[in-house]
């Protein structure tokens, strides 16, 4: 059995081999993983580093042998005329070669910047004309994509169906024999009828598949939309990575993807994960000595400014992508289940087809033996044998429910497109359906349950709460701490207005610093930064070491209040004096923290320590001995609609748990406001959780509703236990790089589109574009919709399969003929396969879906309710057709030469109308009112209307090709009535308890 995600190649190959009986492998496995290509890509990544070295060595040897001129002498004319000092190829080779001598020959990083006509401070300064010229010479930051396959490729693939090819051969033989015995055009009707049906099936199938491929292509484009902070024309701004040009100055932080090949300008503690490019898992340190940054790699730690040198297909990532093809998505659990169902039914259908053919041929031989003409065979006998063979092949066409796994793809493609409008981008196909089974959502607090628009509303500076007067000496230290120990910036935008950039927390504190009269640029320019330790969710604090203008070294620390306060042994008092922290003062500050947290405020403590002048940049920032400056309380309001969404989850049987790095008092206050924390629930801190024994964990995990001060490992541990020990289907939200393990471990990883890092997004299955918890609930609703829609389609299709098999088989055994011809069966196949999938697999979700309990991990896909409906309807339809076969002629008074043709037309028409009304019944598996909201689903109404229209045309006007005869109004009314009767029967069946 394959997993919802991260299935091994062996598991994928094992089930693929198990699906041995497949009519059209090209179509069946089109939207699934290409294991060979995936392995090929992995091997190429592993050898990429060796390949790069080999290429560089050969290039160097070539230059030595040919005495090539230096790059500066070989500058192409068009670059010289434009005023550039380096060509696109030469710029590319600087990063590609990792050769310090080559970089030195261009004057180092500053020299390259000069040759690219850019400023390392203000970035590119250019107008539209300069931009166009730079794009023409250096290229754009876009990668060559595989050409979209044309519609005719899908037509060709639809023709690869084994049974359709056999039918095409039958049609060809039928044409030759028919024309030879009956002449043109009479002898060609049967053959042309089959050919027309095959072409209709092929073109409808190809159209459906082509539309799906376009939807997936659009979604792929959405996945690749990444924005990055860039300094251009003297302003820091957000640009799409596709707009980047050589000479741009890019700002990178933890979790960012490096958008182009470039060189390190300035930064601290930068380590890069190059595994996506080289296959090496060991992070690479990037600094002034090793300044090379490669496109497609990710920032694992630290932050820096980068000079873009090479873009697009000239980058290492671009060159690698040019040699790779996509490996595709893993099969989803439903695709696996339904492939199994299709294979089993297909084998049964093949057996029935062989027996049916044998029975029909035996009846023909028996009749010829009775007549004594067993040694005399005419062209009509040959055509009859050919028709029997065509019927047998068509039974296989109808019996193999090839549409089952493809309906999953169709439904998922439809849902993914609609979910984009609901602010959710699906990266992993399986996530759509798995989300429908989710029993638990572990959600972040900040930005998901809250708005992420933060403001400092309370403060305790110099031991005084909300004091208007702060001593000047204390204010200087406070402002210095705020403006230097931050990941944010205060800049002037294009309109000349002040703008604060950075995370919501940084923005709130910078705003507070400005309100105190501080000047960001003055503070930043007056001190020299020696070391930066960025915030991470394990330490829950960040720090910076400064060289002060008056001499001396000072470290500032900011982070979780109780953690930073525990590192302090002194504090600034109301007079601005540094005093020792006694027990009373510590308790006073702790009660202030609890008071702020009780008001649902996020609390941060700011502290500093003066260090000895000989401090080295390599020395870690001290972990204790700090002086407390103050505590700030930040308000982050709960998002509108969250409380209602949590209540909706509860009614749907989904448990919502809050997992946050915040103080437990703050977390509990917010959780109560959201309706997450109830009287019988537990709120626990991460450090306490990880100390529990396995026995204690088994007891408390089901009751945990809030986990505060959690580390990424705590989150991972909680998710793992919920999944493996308790069998829950777990959805997890995350935005930081450290959330990647939990997102990877979860059944459904949900990354935040606004606050989330690129690393988190890559590990996630769904990206919540508006960071809103209500959108997560919408994803769950869509997941349930996908699951239920596919169940509806399976119920509908299996009913048709069973009836078509039994009717043709029993009829062949009892009467020696099949009531449904090859052309008619092909039309029925199209109704139940492509058109049925379109009608039932694209139903939008309704509110009733969230009133059911989740399926969970062990729920049966084909439920007892479905089997009840399938067999009930199959029995009714079989009885209708059997009665028509046995009593139809006498009931309708048929006694002419065409009585058999009219009777078979009535059987065919009744069969189609029973399917049509059963399609309406299948809209609801348990609910009696199947017409509720039917007119809102335009696709469903269009499919039903089109089917009725074409059925009338086939019966009334295409009799020669389809072996039908025009019917009277009474006969039409009878067919419609027998079809309609399936609706009250469906109501009766739904009232039978299961």
JSON list of N, CA, C and O in Angstrom, two decimals, residues 134-172:
[
{"chain": "A", "resi": 134, "resn": "UNK", "atom": "N", "xyz": [19.52, 45.95, -20.83]},
{"chain": "A", "resi": 134, "resn": "UNK", "atom": "CA", "xyz": [20.14, 44.98, -19.91]},
{"chain": "A", "resi": 134, "resn": "UNK", "atom": "C", "xyz": [19.51, 43.59, -20.11]},
{"chain": "A", "resi": 134, "resn": "UNK", "atom": "O", "xyz": [20.20, 42.57, -20.09]},
{"chain": "A", "resi": 135, "resn": "UNK", "atom": "N", "xyz": [18.19, 43.55, -20.32]},
{"chain": "A", "resi": 135, "resn": "UNK", "atom": "CA", "xyz": [17.52, 42.27, -20.57]},
{"chain": "A", "resi": 135, "resn": "UNK", "atom": "C", "xyz": [18.02, 41.61, -21.86]},
{"chain": "A", "resi": 135, "resn": "UNK", "atom": "O", "xyz": [18.23, 40.41, -21.92]},
{"chain": "A", "resi": 136, "resn": "UNK", "atom": "N", "xyz": [18.21, 42.44, -22.90]},
{"chain": "A", "resi": 136, "resn": "UNK", "atom": "CA", "xyz": [18.67, 41.92, -24.19]},
{"chain": "A", "resi": 136, "resn": "UNK", "atom": "C", "xyz": [20.07, 41.32, -24.09]},
{"chain": "A", "resi": 136, "resn": "UNK", "atom": "O", "xyz": [20.36, 40.27, -24.67]},
{"chain": "A", "resi": 137, "resn": "UNK", "atom": "N", "xyz": [20.95, 42.00, -23.32]},
{"chain": "A", "resi": 137, "resn": "UNK", "atom": "CA", "xyz": [22.34, 41.56, -23.24]},
{"chain": "A", "resi": 137, "resn": "UNK", "atom": "C", "xyz": [22.55, 40.42, -22.25]},
{"chain": "A", "resi": 137, "resn": "UNK", "atom": "O", "xyz": [23.30, 39.48, -22.53]},
{"chain": "A", "resi": 138, "resn": "UNK", "atom": "N", "xyz": [21.91, 40.52, -21.08]},
{"chain": "A", "resi": 138, "resn": "UNK", "atom": "CA", "xyz": [22.17, 39.54, -20.01]},
{"chain": "A", "resi": 138, "resn": "UNK", "atom": "C", "xyz": [21.06, 38.49, -19.86]},
{"chain": "A", "resi": 138, "resn": "UNK", "atom": "O", "xyz": [21.23, 37.53, -19.13]},
{"chain": "A", "resi": 139, "resn": "UNK", "atom": "N", "xyz": [19.92, 38.71, -20.52]},
{"chain": "A", "resi": 139, "resn": "UNK", "atom": "CA", "xyz": [18.80, 37.76, -20.42]},
{"chain": "A", "resi": 139, "resn": "UNK", "atom": "C", "xyz": [17.90, 38.07, -19.23]},
{"chain": "A", "resi": 139, "resn": "UNK", "atom": "O", "xyz": [18.20, 38.93, -18.41]},
{"chain": "A", "resi": 140, "resn": "UNK", "atom": "N", "xyz": [16.80, 37.36, -19.16]},
{"chain": "A", "resi": 140, "resn": "UNK", "atom": "CA", "xyz": [15.84, 37.52, -18.05]},
{"chain": "A", "resi": 140, "resn": "UNK", "atom": "C", "xyz": [15.95, 36.34, -17.11]},
{"chain": "A", "resi": 140, "resn": "UNK", "atom": "O", "xyz": [16.48, 35.29, -17.47]},
{"chain": "A", "resi": 141, "resn": "UNK", "atom": "N", "xyz": [15.41, 36.50, -15.92]},
{"chain": "A", "resi": 141, "resn": "UNK", "atom": "CA", "xyz": [15.52, 35.44, -14.91]},
{"chain": "A", "resi": 141, "resn": "UNK", "atom": "C", "xyz": [14.36, 34.44, -15.05]},
{"chain": "A", "resi": 141, "resn": "UNK", "atom": "O", "xyz": [13.61, 34.21, -14.13]},
{"chain": "A", "resi": 142, "resn": "UNK", "atom": "N", "xyz": [14.25, 33.88, -16.23]},
{"chain": "A", "resi": 142, "resn": "UNK", "atom": "CA", "xyz": [13.20, 32.90, -16.51]},
{"chain": "A", "resi": 142, "resn": "UNK", "atom": "C", "xyz": [13.85, 31.65, -17.08]},
{"chain": "A", "resi": 142, "resn": "UNK", "atom": "O", "xyz": [14.88, 31.71, -17.75]},
{"chain": "A", "resi": 143, "resn": "UNK", "atom": "N", "xyz": [13.20, 30.52, -16.79]},
{"chain": "A", "resi": 143, "resn": "UNK", "atom": "CA", "xyz": [13.75, 29.24, -17.24]},
{"chain": "A", "resi": 143, "resn": "UNK", "atom": "C", "xyz": [12.91, 28.68, -18.38]},
{"chain": "A", "resi": 143, "resn": "UNK", "atom": "O", "xyz": [11.69, 28.80, -18.38]},
{"chain": "A", "resi": 144, "resn": "UNK", "atom": "N", "xyz": [13.58, 28.10, -19.34]},
{"chain": "A", "resi": 144, "resn": "UNK", "atom": "CA", "xyz": [12.88, 27.50, -20.48]},
{"chain": "A", "resi": 144, "resn": "UNK", "atom": "C", "xyz": [12.04, 26.34, -19.99]},
{"chain": "A", "resi": 144, "resn": "UNK", "atom": "O", "xyz": [12.55, 25.43, -19.34]},
{"chain": "A", "resi": 145, "resn": "UNK", "atom": "N", "xyz": [10.75, 26.41, -20.28]},
{"chain": "A", "resi": 145, "resn": "UNK", "atom": "CA", "xyz": [9.86, 25.34, -19.84]},
{"chain": "A", "resi": 145, "resn": "UNK", "atom": "C", "xyz": [9.56, 24.39, -21.00]},
{"chain": "A", "resi": 145, "resn": "UNK", "atom": "O", "xyz": [9.67, 24.76, -22.16]},
{"chain": "A", "resi": 146, "resn": "UNK", "atom": "N", "xyz": [9.17, 23.17, -20.61]},
{"chain": "A", "resi": 146, "resn": "UNK", "atom": "CA", "xyz": [8.78, 22.22, -21.64]},
{"chain": "A", "resi": 146, "resn": "UNK", "atom": "C", "xyz": [7.58, 22.76, -22.41]},
{"chain": "A", "resi": 146, "resn": "UNK", "atom": "O", "xyz": [6.68, 23.37, -21.83]},
{"chain": "A", "resi": 147, "resn": "UNK", "atom": "N", "xyz": [7.60, 22.53, -23.70]},
{"chain": "A", "resi": 147, "resn": "UNK", "atom": "CA", "xyz": [6.52, 23.04, -24.54]},
{"chain": "A", "resi": 147, "resn": "UNK", "atom": "C", "xyz": [5.21, 22.34, -24.17]},
{"chain": "A", "resi": 147, "resn": "UNK", "atom": "O", "xyz": [5.19, 21.13, -23.91]},
{"chain": "A", "resi": 148, "resn": "UNK", "atom": "N", "xyz": [4.13, 23.12, -24.10]},
{"chain": "A", "resi": 148, "resn": "UNK", "atom": "CA", "xyz": [2.82, 22.53, -23.81]},
{"chain": "A", "resi": 148, "resn": "UNK", "atom": "C", "xyz": [2.44, 21.55, -24.93]},
{"chain": "A", "resi": 148, "resn": "UNK", "atom": "O", "xyz": [2.50, 21.88, -26.10]},
{"chain": "A", "resi": 149, "resn": "UNK", "atom": "N", "xyz": [2.05, 20.34, -24.51]},
{"chain": "A", "resi": 149, "resn": "UNK", "atom": "CA", "xyz": [1.67, 19.34, -25.51]},
{"chain": "A", "resi": 149, "resn": "UNK", "atom": "C", "xyz": [0.38, 19.75, -26.20]},
{"chain": "A", "resi": 149, "resn": "UNK", "atom": "O", "xyz": [-0.56, 20.21, -25.56]},
{"chain": "A", "resi": 150, "resn": "UNK", "atom": "N", "xyz": [0.35, 19.58, -27.51]},
{"chain": "A", "resi": 150, "resn": "UNK", "atom": "CA", "xyz": [-0.82, 20.03, -28.28]},
{"chain": "A", "resi": 150, "resn": "UNK", "atom": "C", "xyz": [-1.99, 19.06, -28.08]},
{"chain": "A", "resi": 150, "resn": "UNK", "atom": "O", "xyz": [-1.83, 17.94, -27.60]},
{"chain": "A", "resi": 151, "resn": "UNK", "atom": "N", "xyz": [-3.17, 19.51, -28.47]},
{"chain": "A", "resi": 151, "resn": "UNK", "atom": "CA", "xyz": [-4.39, 18.71, -28.37]},
{"chain": "A", "resi": 151, "resn": "UNK", "atom": "C", "xyz": [-4.24, 17.39, -29.11]},
{"chain": "A", "resi": 151, "resn": "UNK", "atom": "O", "xyz": [-4.72, 16.34, -28.65]},
{"chain": "A", "resi": 152, "resn": "UNK", "atom": "N", "xyz": [-3.53, 17.40, -30.25]},
{"chain": "A", "resi": 152, "resn": "UNK", "atom": "CA", "xyz": [-3.41, 16.20, -31.06]},
{"chain": "A", "resi": 152, "resn": "UNK", "atom": "C", "xyz": [-2.57, 15.13, -30.38]},
{"chain": "A", "resi": 152, "resn": "UNK", "atom": "O", "xyz": [-2.76, 13.93, -30.65]},
{"chain": "A", "resi": 153, "resn": "UNK", "atom": "N", "xyz": [-1.69, 15.51, -29.47]},
{"chain": "A", "resi": 153, "resn": "UNK", "atom": "CA", "xyz": [-0.94, 14.51, -28.70]},
{"chain": "A", "resi": 153, "resn": "UNK", "atom": "C", "xyz": [-1.89, 13.73, -27.81]},
{"chain": "A", "resi": 153, "resn": "UNK", "atom": "O", "xyz": [-1.80, 12.51, -27.67]},
{"chain": "A", "resi": 154, "resn": "UNK", "atom": "N", "xyz": [-2.88, 14.45, -27.23]},
{"chain": "A", "resi": 154, "resn": "UNK", "atom": "CA", "xyz": [-3.87, 13.79, -26.37]},
{"chain": "A", "resi": 154, "resn": "UNK", "atom": "C", "xyz": [-4.80, 12.89, -27.19]},
{"chain": "A", "resi": 154, "resn": "UNK", "atom": "O", "xyz": [-5.23, 11.84, -26.71]},
{"chain": "A", "resi": 155, "resn": "UNK", "atom": "N", "xyz": [-5.10, 13.32, -28.42]},
{"chain": "A", "resi": 155, "resn": "UNK", "atom": "CA", "xyz": [-5.89, 12.48, -29.32]},
{"chain": "A", "resi": 155, "resn": "UNK", "atom": "C", "xyz": [-5.13, 11.18, -29.61]},
{"chain": "A", "resi": 155, "resn": "UNK", "atom": "O", "xyz": [-5.68, 10.08, -29.53]},
{"chain": "A", "resi": 156, "resn": "UNK", "atom": "N", "xyz": [-3.83, 11.32, -29.91]},
{"chain": "A", "resi": 156, "resn": "UNK", "atom": "CA", "xyz": [-2.99, 10.16, -30.19]},
{"chain": "A", "resi": 156, "resn": "UNK", "atom": "C", "xyz": [-2.94, 9.22, -28.98]},
{"chain": "A", "resi": 156, "resn": "UNK", "atom": "O", "xyz": [-3.04, 7.99, -29.13]},
{"chain": "A", "resi": 157, "resn": "UNK", "atom": "N", "xyz": [-2.80, 9.80, -27.78]},
{"chain": "A", "resi": 157, "resn": "UNK", "atom": "CA", "xyz": [-2.73, 8.97, -26.57]},
{"chain": "A", "resi": 157, "resn": "UNK", "atom": "C", "xyz": [-4.06, 8.26, -26.30]},
{"chain": "A", "resi": 157, "resn": "UNK", "atom": "O", "xyz": [-4.08, 7.13, -25.82]},
{"chain": "A", "resi": 158, "resn": "UNK", "atom": "N", "xyz": [-5.18, 8.95, -26.58]},
{"chain": "A", "resi": 158, "resn": "UNK", "atom": "CA", "xyz": [-6.50, 8.32, -26.40]},
{"chain": "A", "resi": 158, "resn": "UNK", "atom": "C", "xyz": [-6.67, 7.14, -27.34]},
{"chain": "A", "resi": 158, "resn": "UNK", "atom": "O", "xyz": [-7.35, 6.15, -27.02]},
{"chain": "A", "resi": 159, "resn": "UNK", "atom": "N", "xyz": [-6.04, 7.23, -28.52]},
{"chain": "A", "resi": 159, "resn": "UNK", "atom": "CA", "xyz": [-6.12, 6.14, -29.51]},
{"chain": "A", "resi": 159, "resn": "UNK", "atom": "C", "xyz": [-5.30, 4.92, -29.10]},
{"chain": "A", "resi": 159, "resn": "UNK", "atom": "O", "xyz": [-5.42, 3.86, -29.71]},
{"chain": "A", "resi": 160, "resn": "UNK", "atom": "N", "xyz": [-4.42, 5.09, -28.08]},
{"chain": "A", "resi": 160, "resn": "UNK", "atom": "CA", "xyz": [-3.56, 3.98, -27.64]},
{"chain": "A", "resi": 160, "resn": "UNK", "atom": "C", "xyz": [-4.34, 2.93, -26.85]},
{"chain": "A", "resi": 160, "resn": "UNK", "atom": "O", "xyz": [-3.79, 1.91, -26.44]},
{"chain": "A", "resi": 161, "resn": "UNK", "atom": "N", "xyz": [-5.63, 3.18, -26.60]},
{"chain": "A", "resi": 161, "resn": "UNK", "atom": "CA", "xyz": [-6.46, 2.25, -25.85]},
{"chain": "A", "resi": 161, "resn": "UNK", "atom": "C", "xyz": [-6.52, 0.90, -26.59]},
{"chain": "A", "resi": 161, "resn": "UNK", "atom": "O", "xyz": [-6.95, 0.83, -27.74]},
{"chain": "A", "resi": 162, "resn": "UNK", "atom": "N", "xyz": [-6.09, -0.15, -25.91]},
{"chain": "A", "resi": 162, "resn": "UNK", "atom": "CA", "xyz": [-5.99, -1.47, -26.53]},
{"chain": "A", "resi": 162, "resn": "UNK", "atom": "C", "xyz": [-7.34, -1.95, -27.08]},
{"chain": "A", "resi": 162, "resn": "UNK", "atom": "O", "xyz": [-7.42, -2.44, -28.22]},
{"chain": "A", "resi": 163, "resn": "UNK", "atom": "N", "xyz": [-8.41, -1.77, -26.30]},
{"chain": "A", "resi": 163, "resn": "UNK", "atom": "CA", "xyz": [-9.72, -2.26, -26.75]},
{"chain": "A", "resi": 163, "resn": "UNK", "atom": "C", "xyz": [-10.24, -1.46, -27.94]},
{"chain": "A", "resi": 163, "resn": "UNK", "atom": "O", "xyz": [-10.88, -2.01, -28.83]},
{"chain": "A", "resi": 164, "resn": "UNK", "atom": "N", "xyz": [-9.96, -0.14, -27.94]},
{"chain": "A", "resi": 164, "resn": "UNK", "atom": "CA", "xyz": [-10.40, 0.67, -29.08]},
{"chain": "A", "resi": 164, "resn": "UNK", "atom": "C", "xyz": [-9.65, 0.27, -30.35]},
{"chain": "A", "resi": 164, "resn": "UNK", "atom": "O", "xyz": [-10.21, 0.28, -31.45]},
{"chain": "A", "resi": 165, "resn": "UNK", "atom": "N", "xyz": [-8.38, -0.10, -30.20]},
{"chain": "A", "resi": 165, "resn": "UNK", "atom": "CA", "xyz": [-7.61, -0.54, -31.37]},
{"chain": "A", "resi": 165, "resn": "UNK", "atom": "C", "xyz": [-8.16, -1.85, -31.93]},
{"chain": "A", "resi": 165, "resn": "UNK", "atom": "O", "xyz": [-8.27, -2.02, -33.14]},
{"chain": "A", "resi": 166, "resn": "UNK", "atom": "N", "xyz": [-8.53, -2.78, -31.03]},
{"chain": "A", "resi": 166, "resn": "UNK", "atom": "CA", "xyz": [-9.13, -4.04, -31.48]},
{"chain": "A", "resi": 166, "resn": "UNK", "atom": "C", "xyz": [-10.45, -3.78, -32.18]},
{"chain": "A", "resi": 166, "resn": "UNK", "atom": "O", "xyz": [-10.75, -4.36, -33.23]},
{"chain": "A", "resi": 167, "resn": "UNK", "atom": "N", "xyz": [-11.25, -2.85, -31.60]},
{"chain": "A", "resi": 167, "resn": "UNK", "atom": "CA", "xyz": [-12.53, -2.49, -32.23]},
{"chain": "A", "resi": 167, "resn": "UNK", "atom": "C", "xyz": [-12.32, -1.85, -33.60]},
{"chain": "A", "resi": 167, "resn": "UNK", "atom": "O", "xyz": [-13.12, -2.06, -34.52]},
{"chain": "A", "resi": 168, "resn": "UNK", "atom": "N", "xyz": [-11.27, -1.06, -33.73]},
{"chain": "A", "resi": 168, "resn": "UNK", "atom": "CA", "xyz": [-10.97, -0.42, -35.01]},
{"chain": "A", "resi": 168, "resn": "UNK", "atom": "C", "xyz": [-10.66, -1.48, -36.08]},
{"chain": "A", "resi": 168, "resn": "UNK", "atom": "O", "xyz": [-11.10, -1.38, -37.23]},
{"chain": "A", "resi": 169, "resn": "UNK", "atom": "N", "xyz": [-9.93, -2.54, -35.66]},
{"chain": "A", "resi": 169, "resn": "UNK", "atom": "CA", "xyz": [-9.64, -3.65, -36.58]},
{"chain": "A", "resi": 169, "resn": "UNK", "atom": "C", "xyz": [-10.94, -4.35, -36.97]},
{"chain": "A", "resi": 169, "resn": "UNK", "atom": "O", "xyz": [-11.18, -4.67, -38.15]},
{"chain": "A", "resi": 170, "resn": "UNK", "atom": "N", "xyz": [-11.83, -4.56, -35.95]},
{"chain": "A", "resi": 170, "resn": "UNK", "atom": "CA", "xyz": [-13.13, -5.18, -36.23]},
{"chain": "A", "resi": 170, "resn": "UNK", "atom": "C", "xyz": [-13.92, -4.34, -37.24]},
{"chain": "A", "resi": 170, "resn": "UNK", "atom": "O", "xyz": [-14.56, -4.87, -38.15]},
{"chain": "A", "resi": 171, "resn": "UNK", "atom": "N", "xyz": [-13.90, -3.01, -37.04]},
{"chain": "A", "resi": 171, "resn": "UNK", "atom": "CA", "xyz": [-14.63, -2.10, -37.93]},
{"chain": "A", "resi": 171, "resn": "UNK", "atom": "C", "xyz": [-14.08, -2.21, -39.35]},
{"chain": "A", "resi": 171, "resn": "UNK", "atom": "O", "xyz": [-14.85, -2.23, -40.33]},
{"chain": "A", "resi": 172, "resn": "UNK", "atom": "N", "xyz": [-12.74, -2.30, -39.46]},
{"chain": "A", "resi": 172, "resn": "UNK", "atom": "CA", "xyz": [-12.10, -2.39, -40.78]},
{"chain": "A", "resi": 172, "resn": "UNK", "atom": "C", "xyz": [-12.53, -3.67, -41.49]},
{"chain": "A", "resi": 172, "resn": "UNK", "atom": "O", "xyz": [-12.90, -3.67, -42.67]}
]
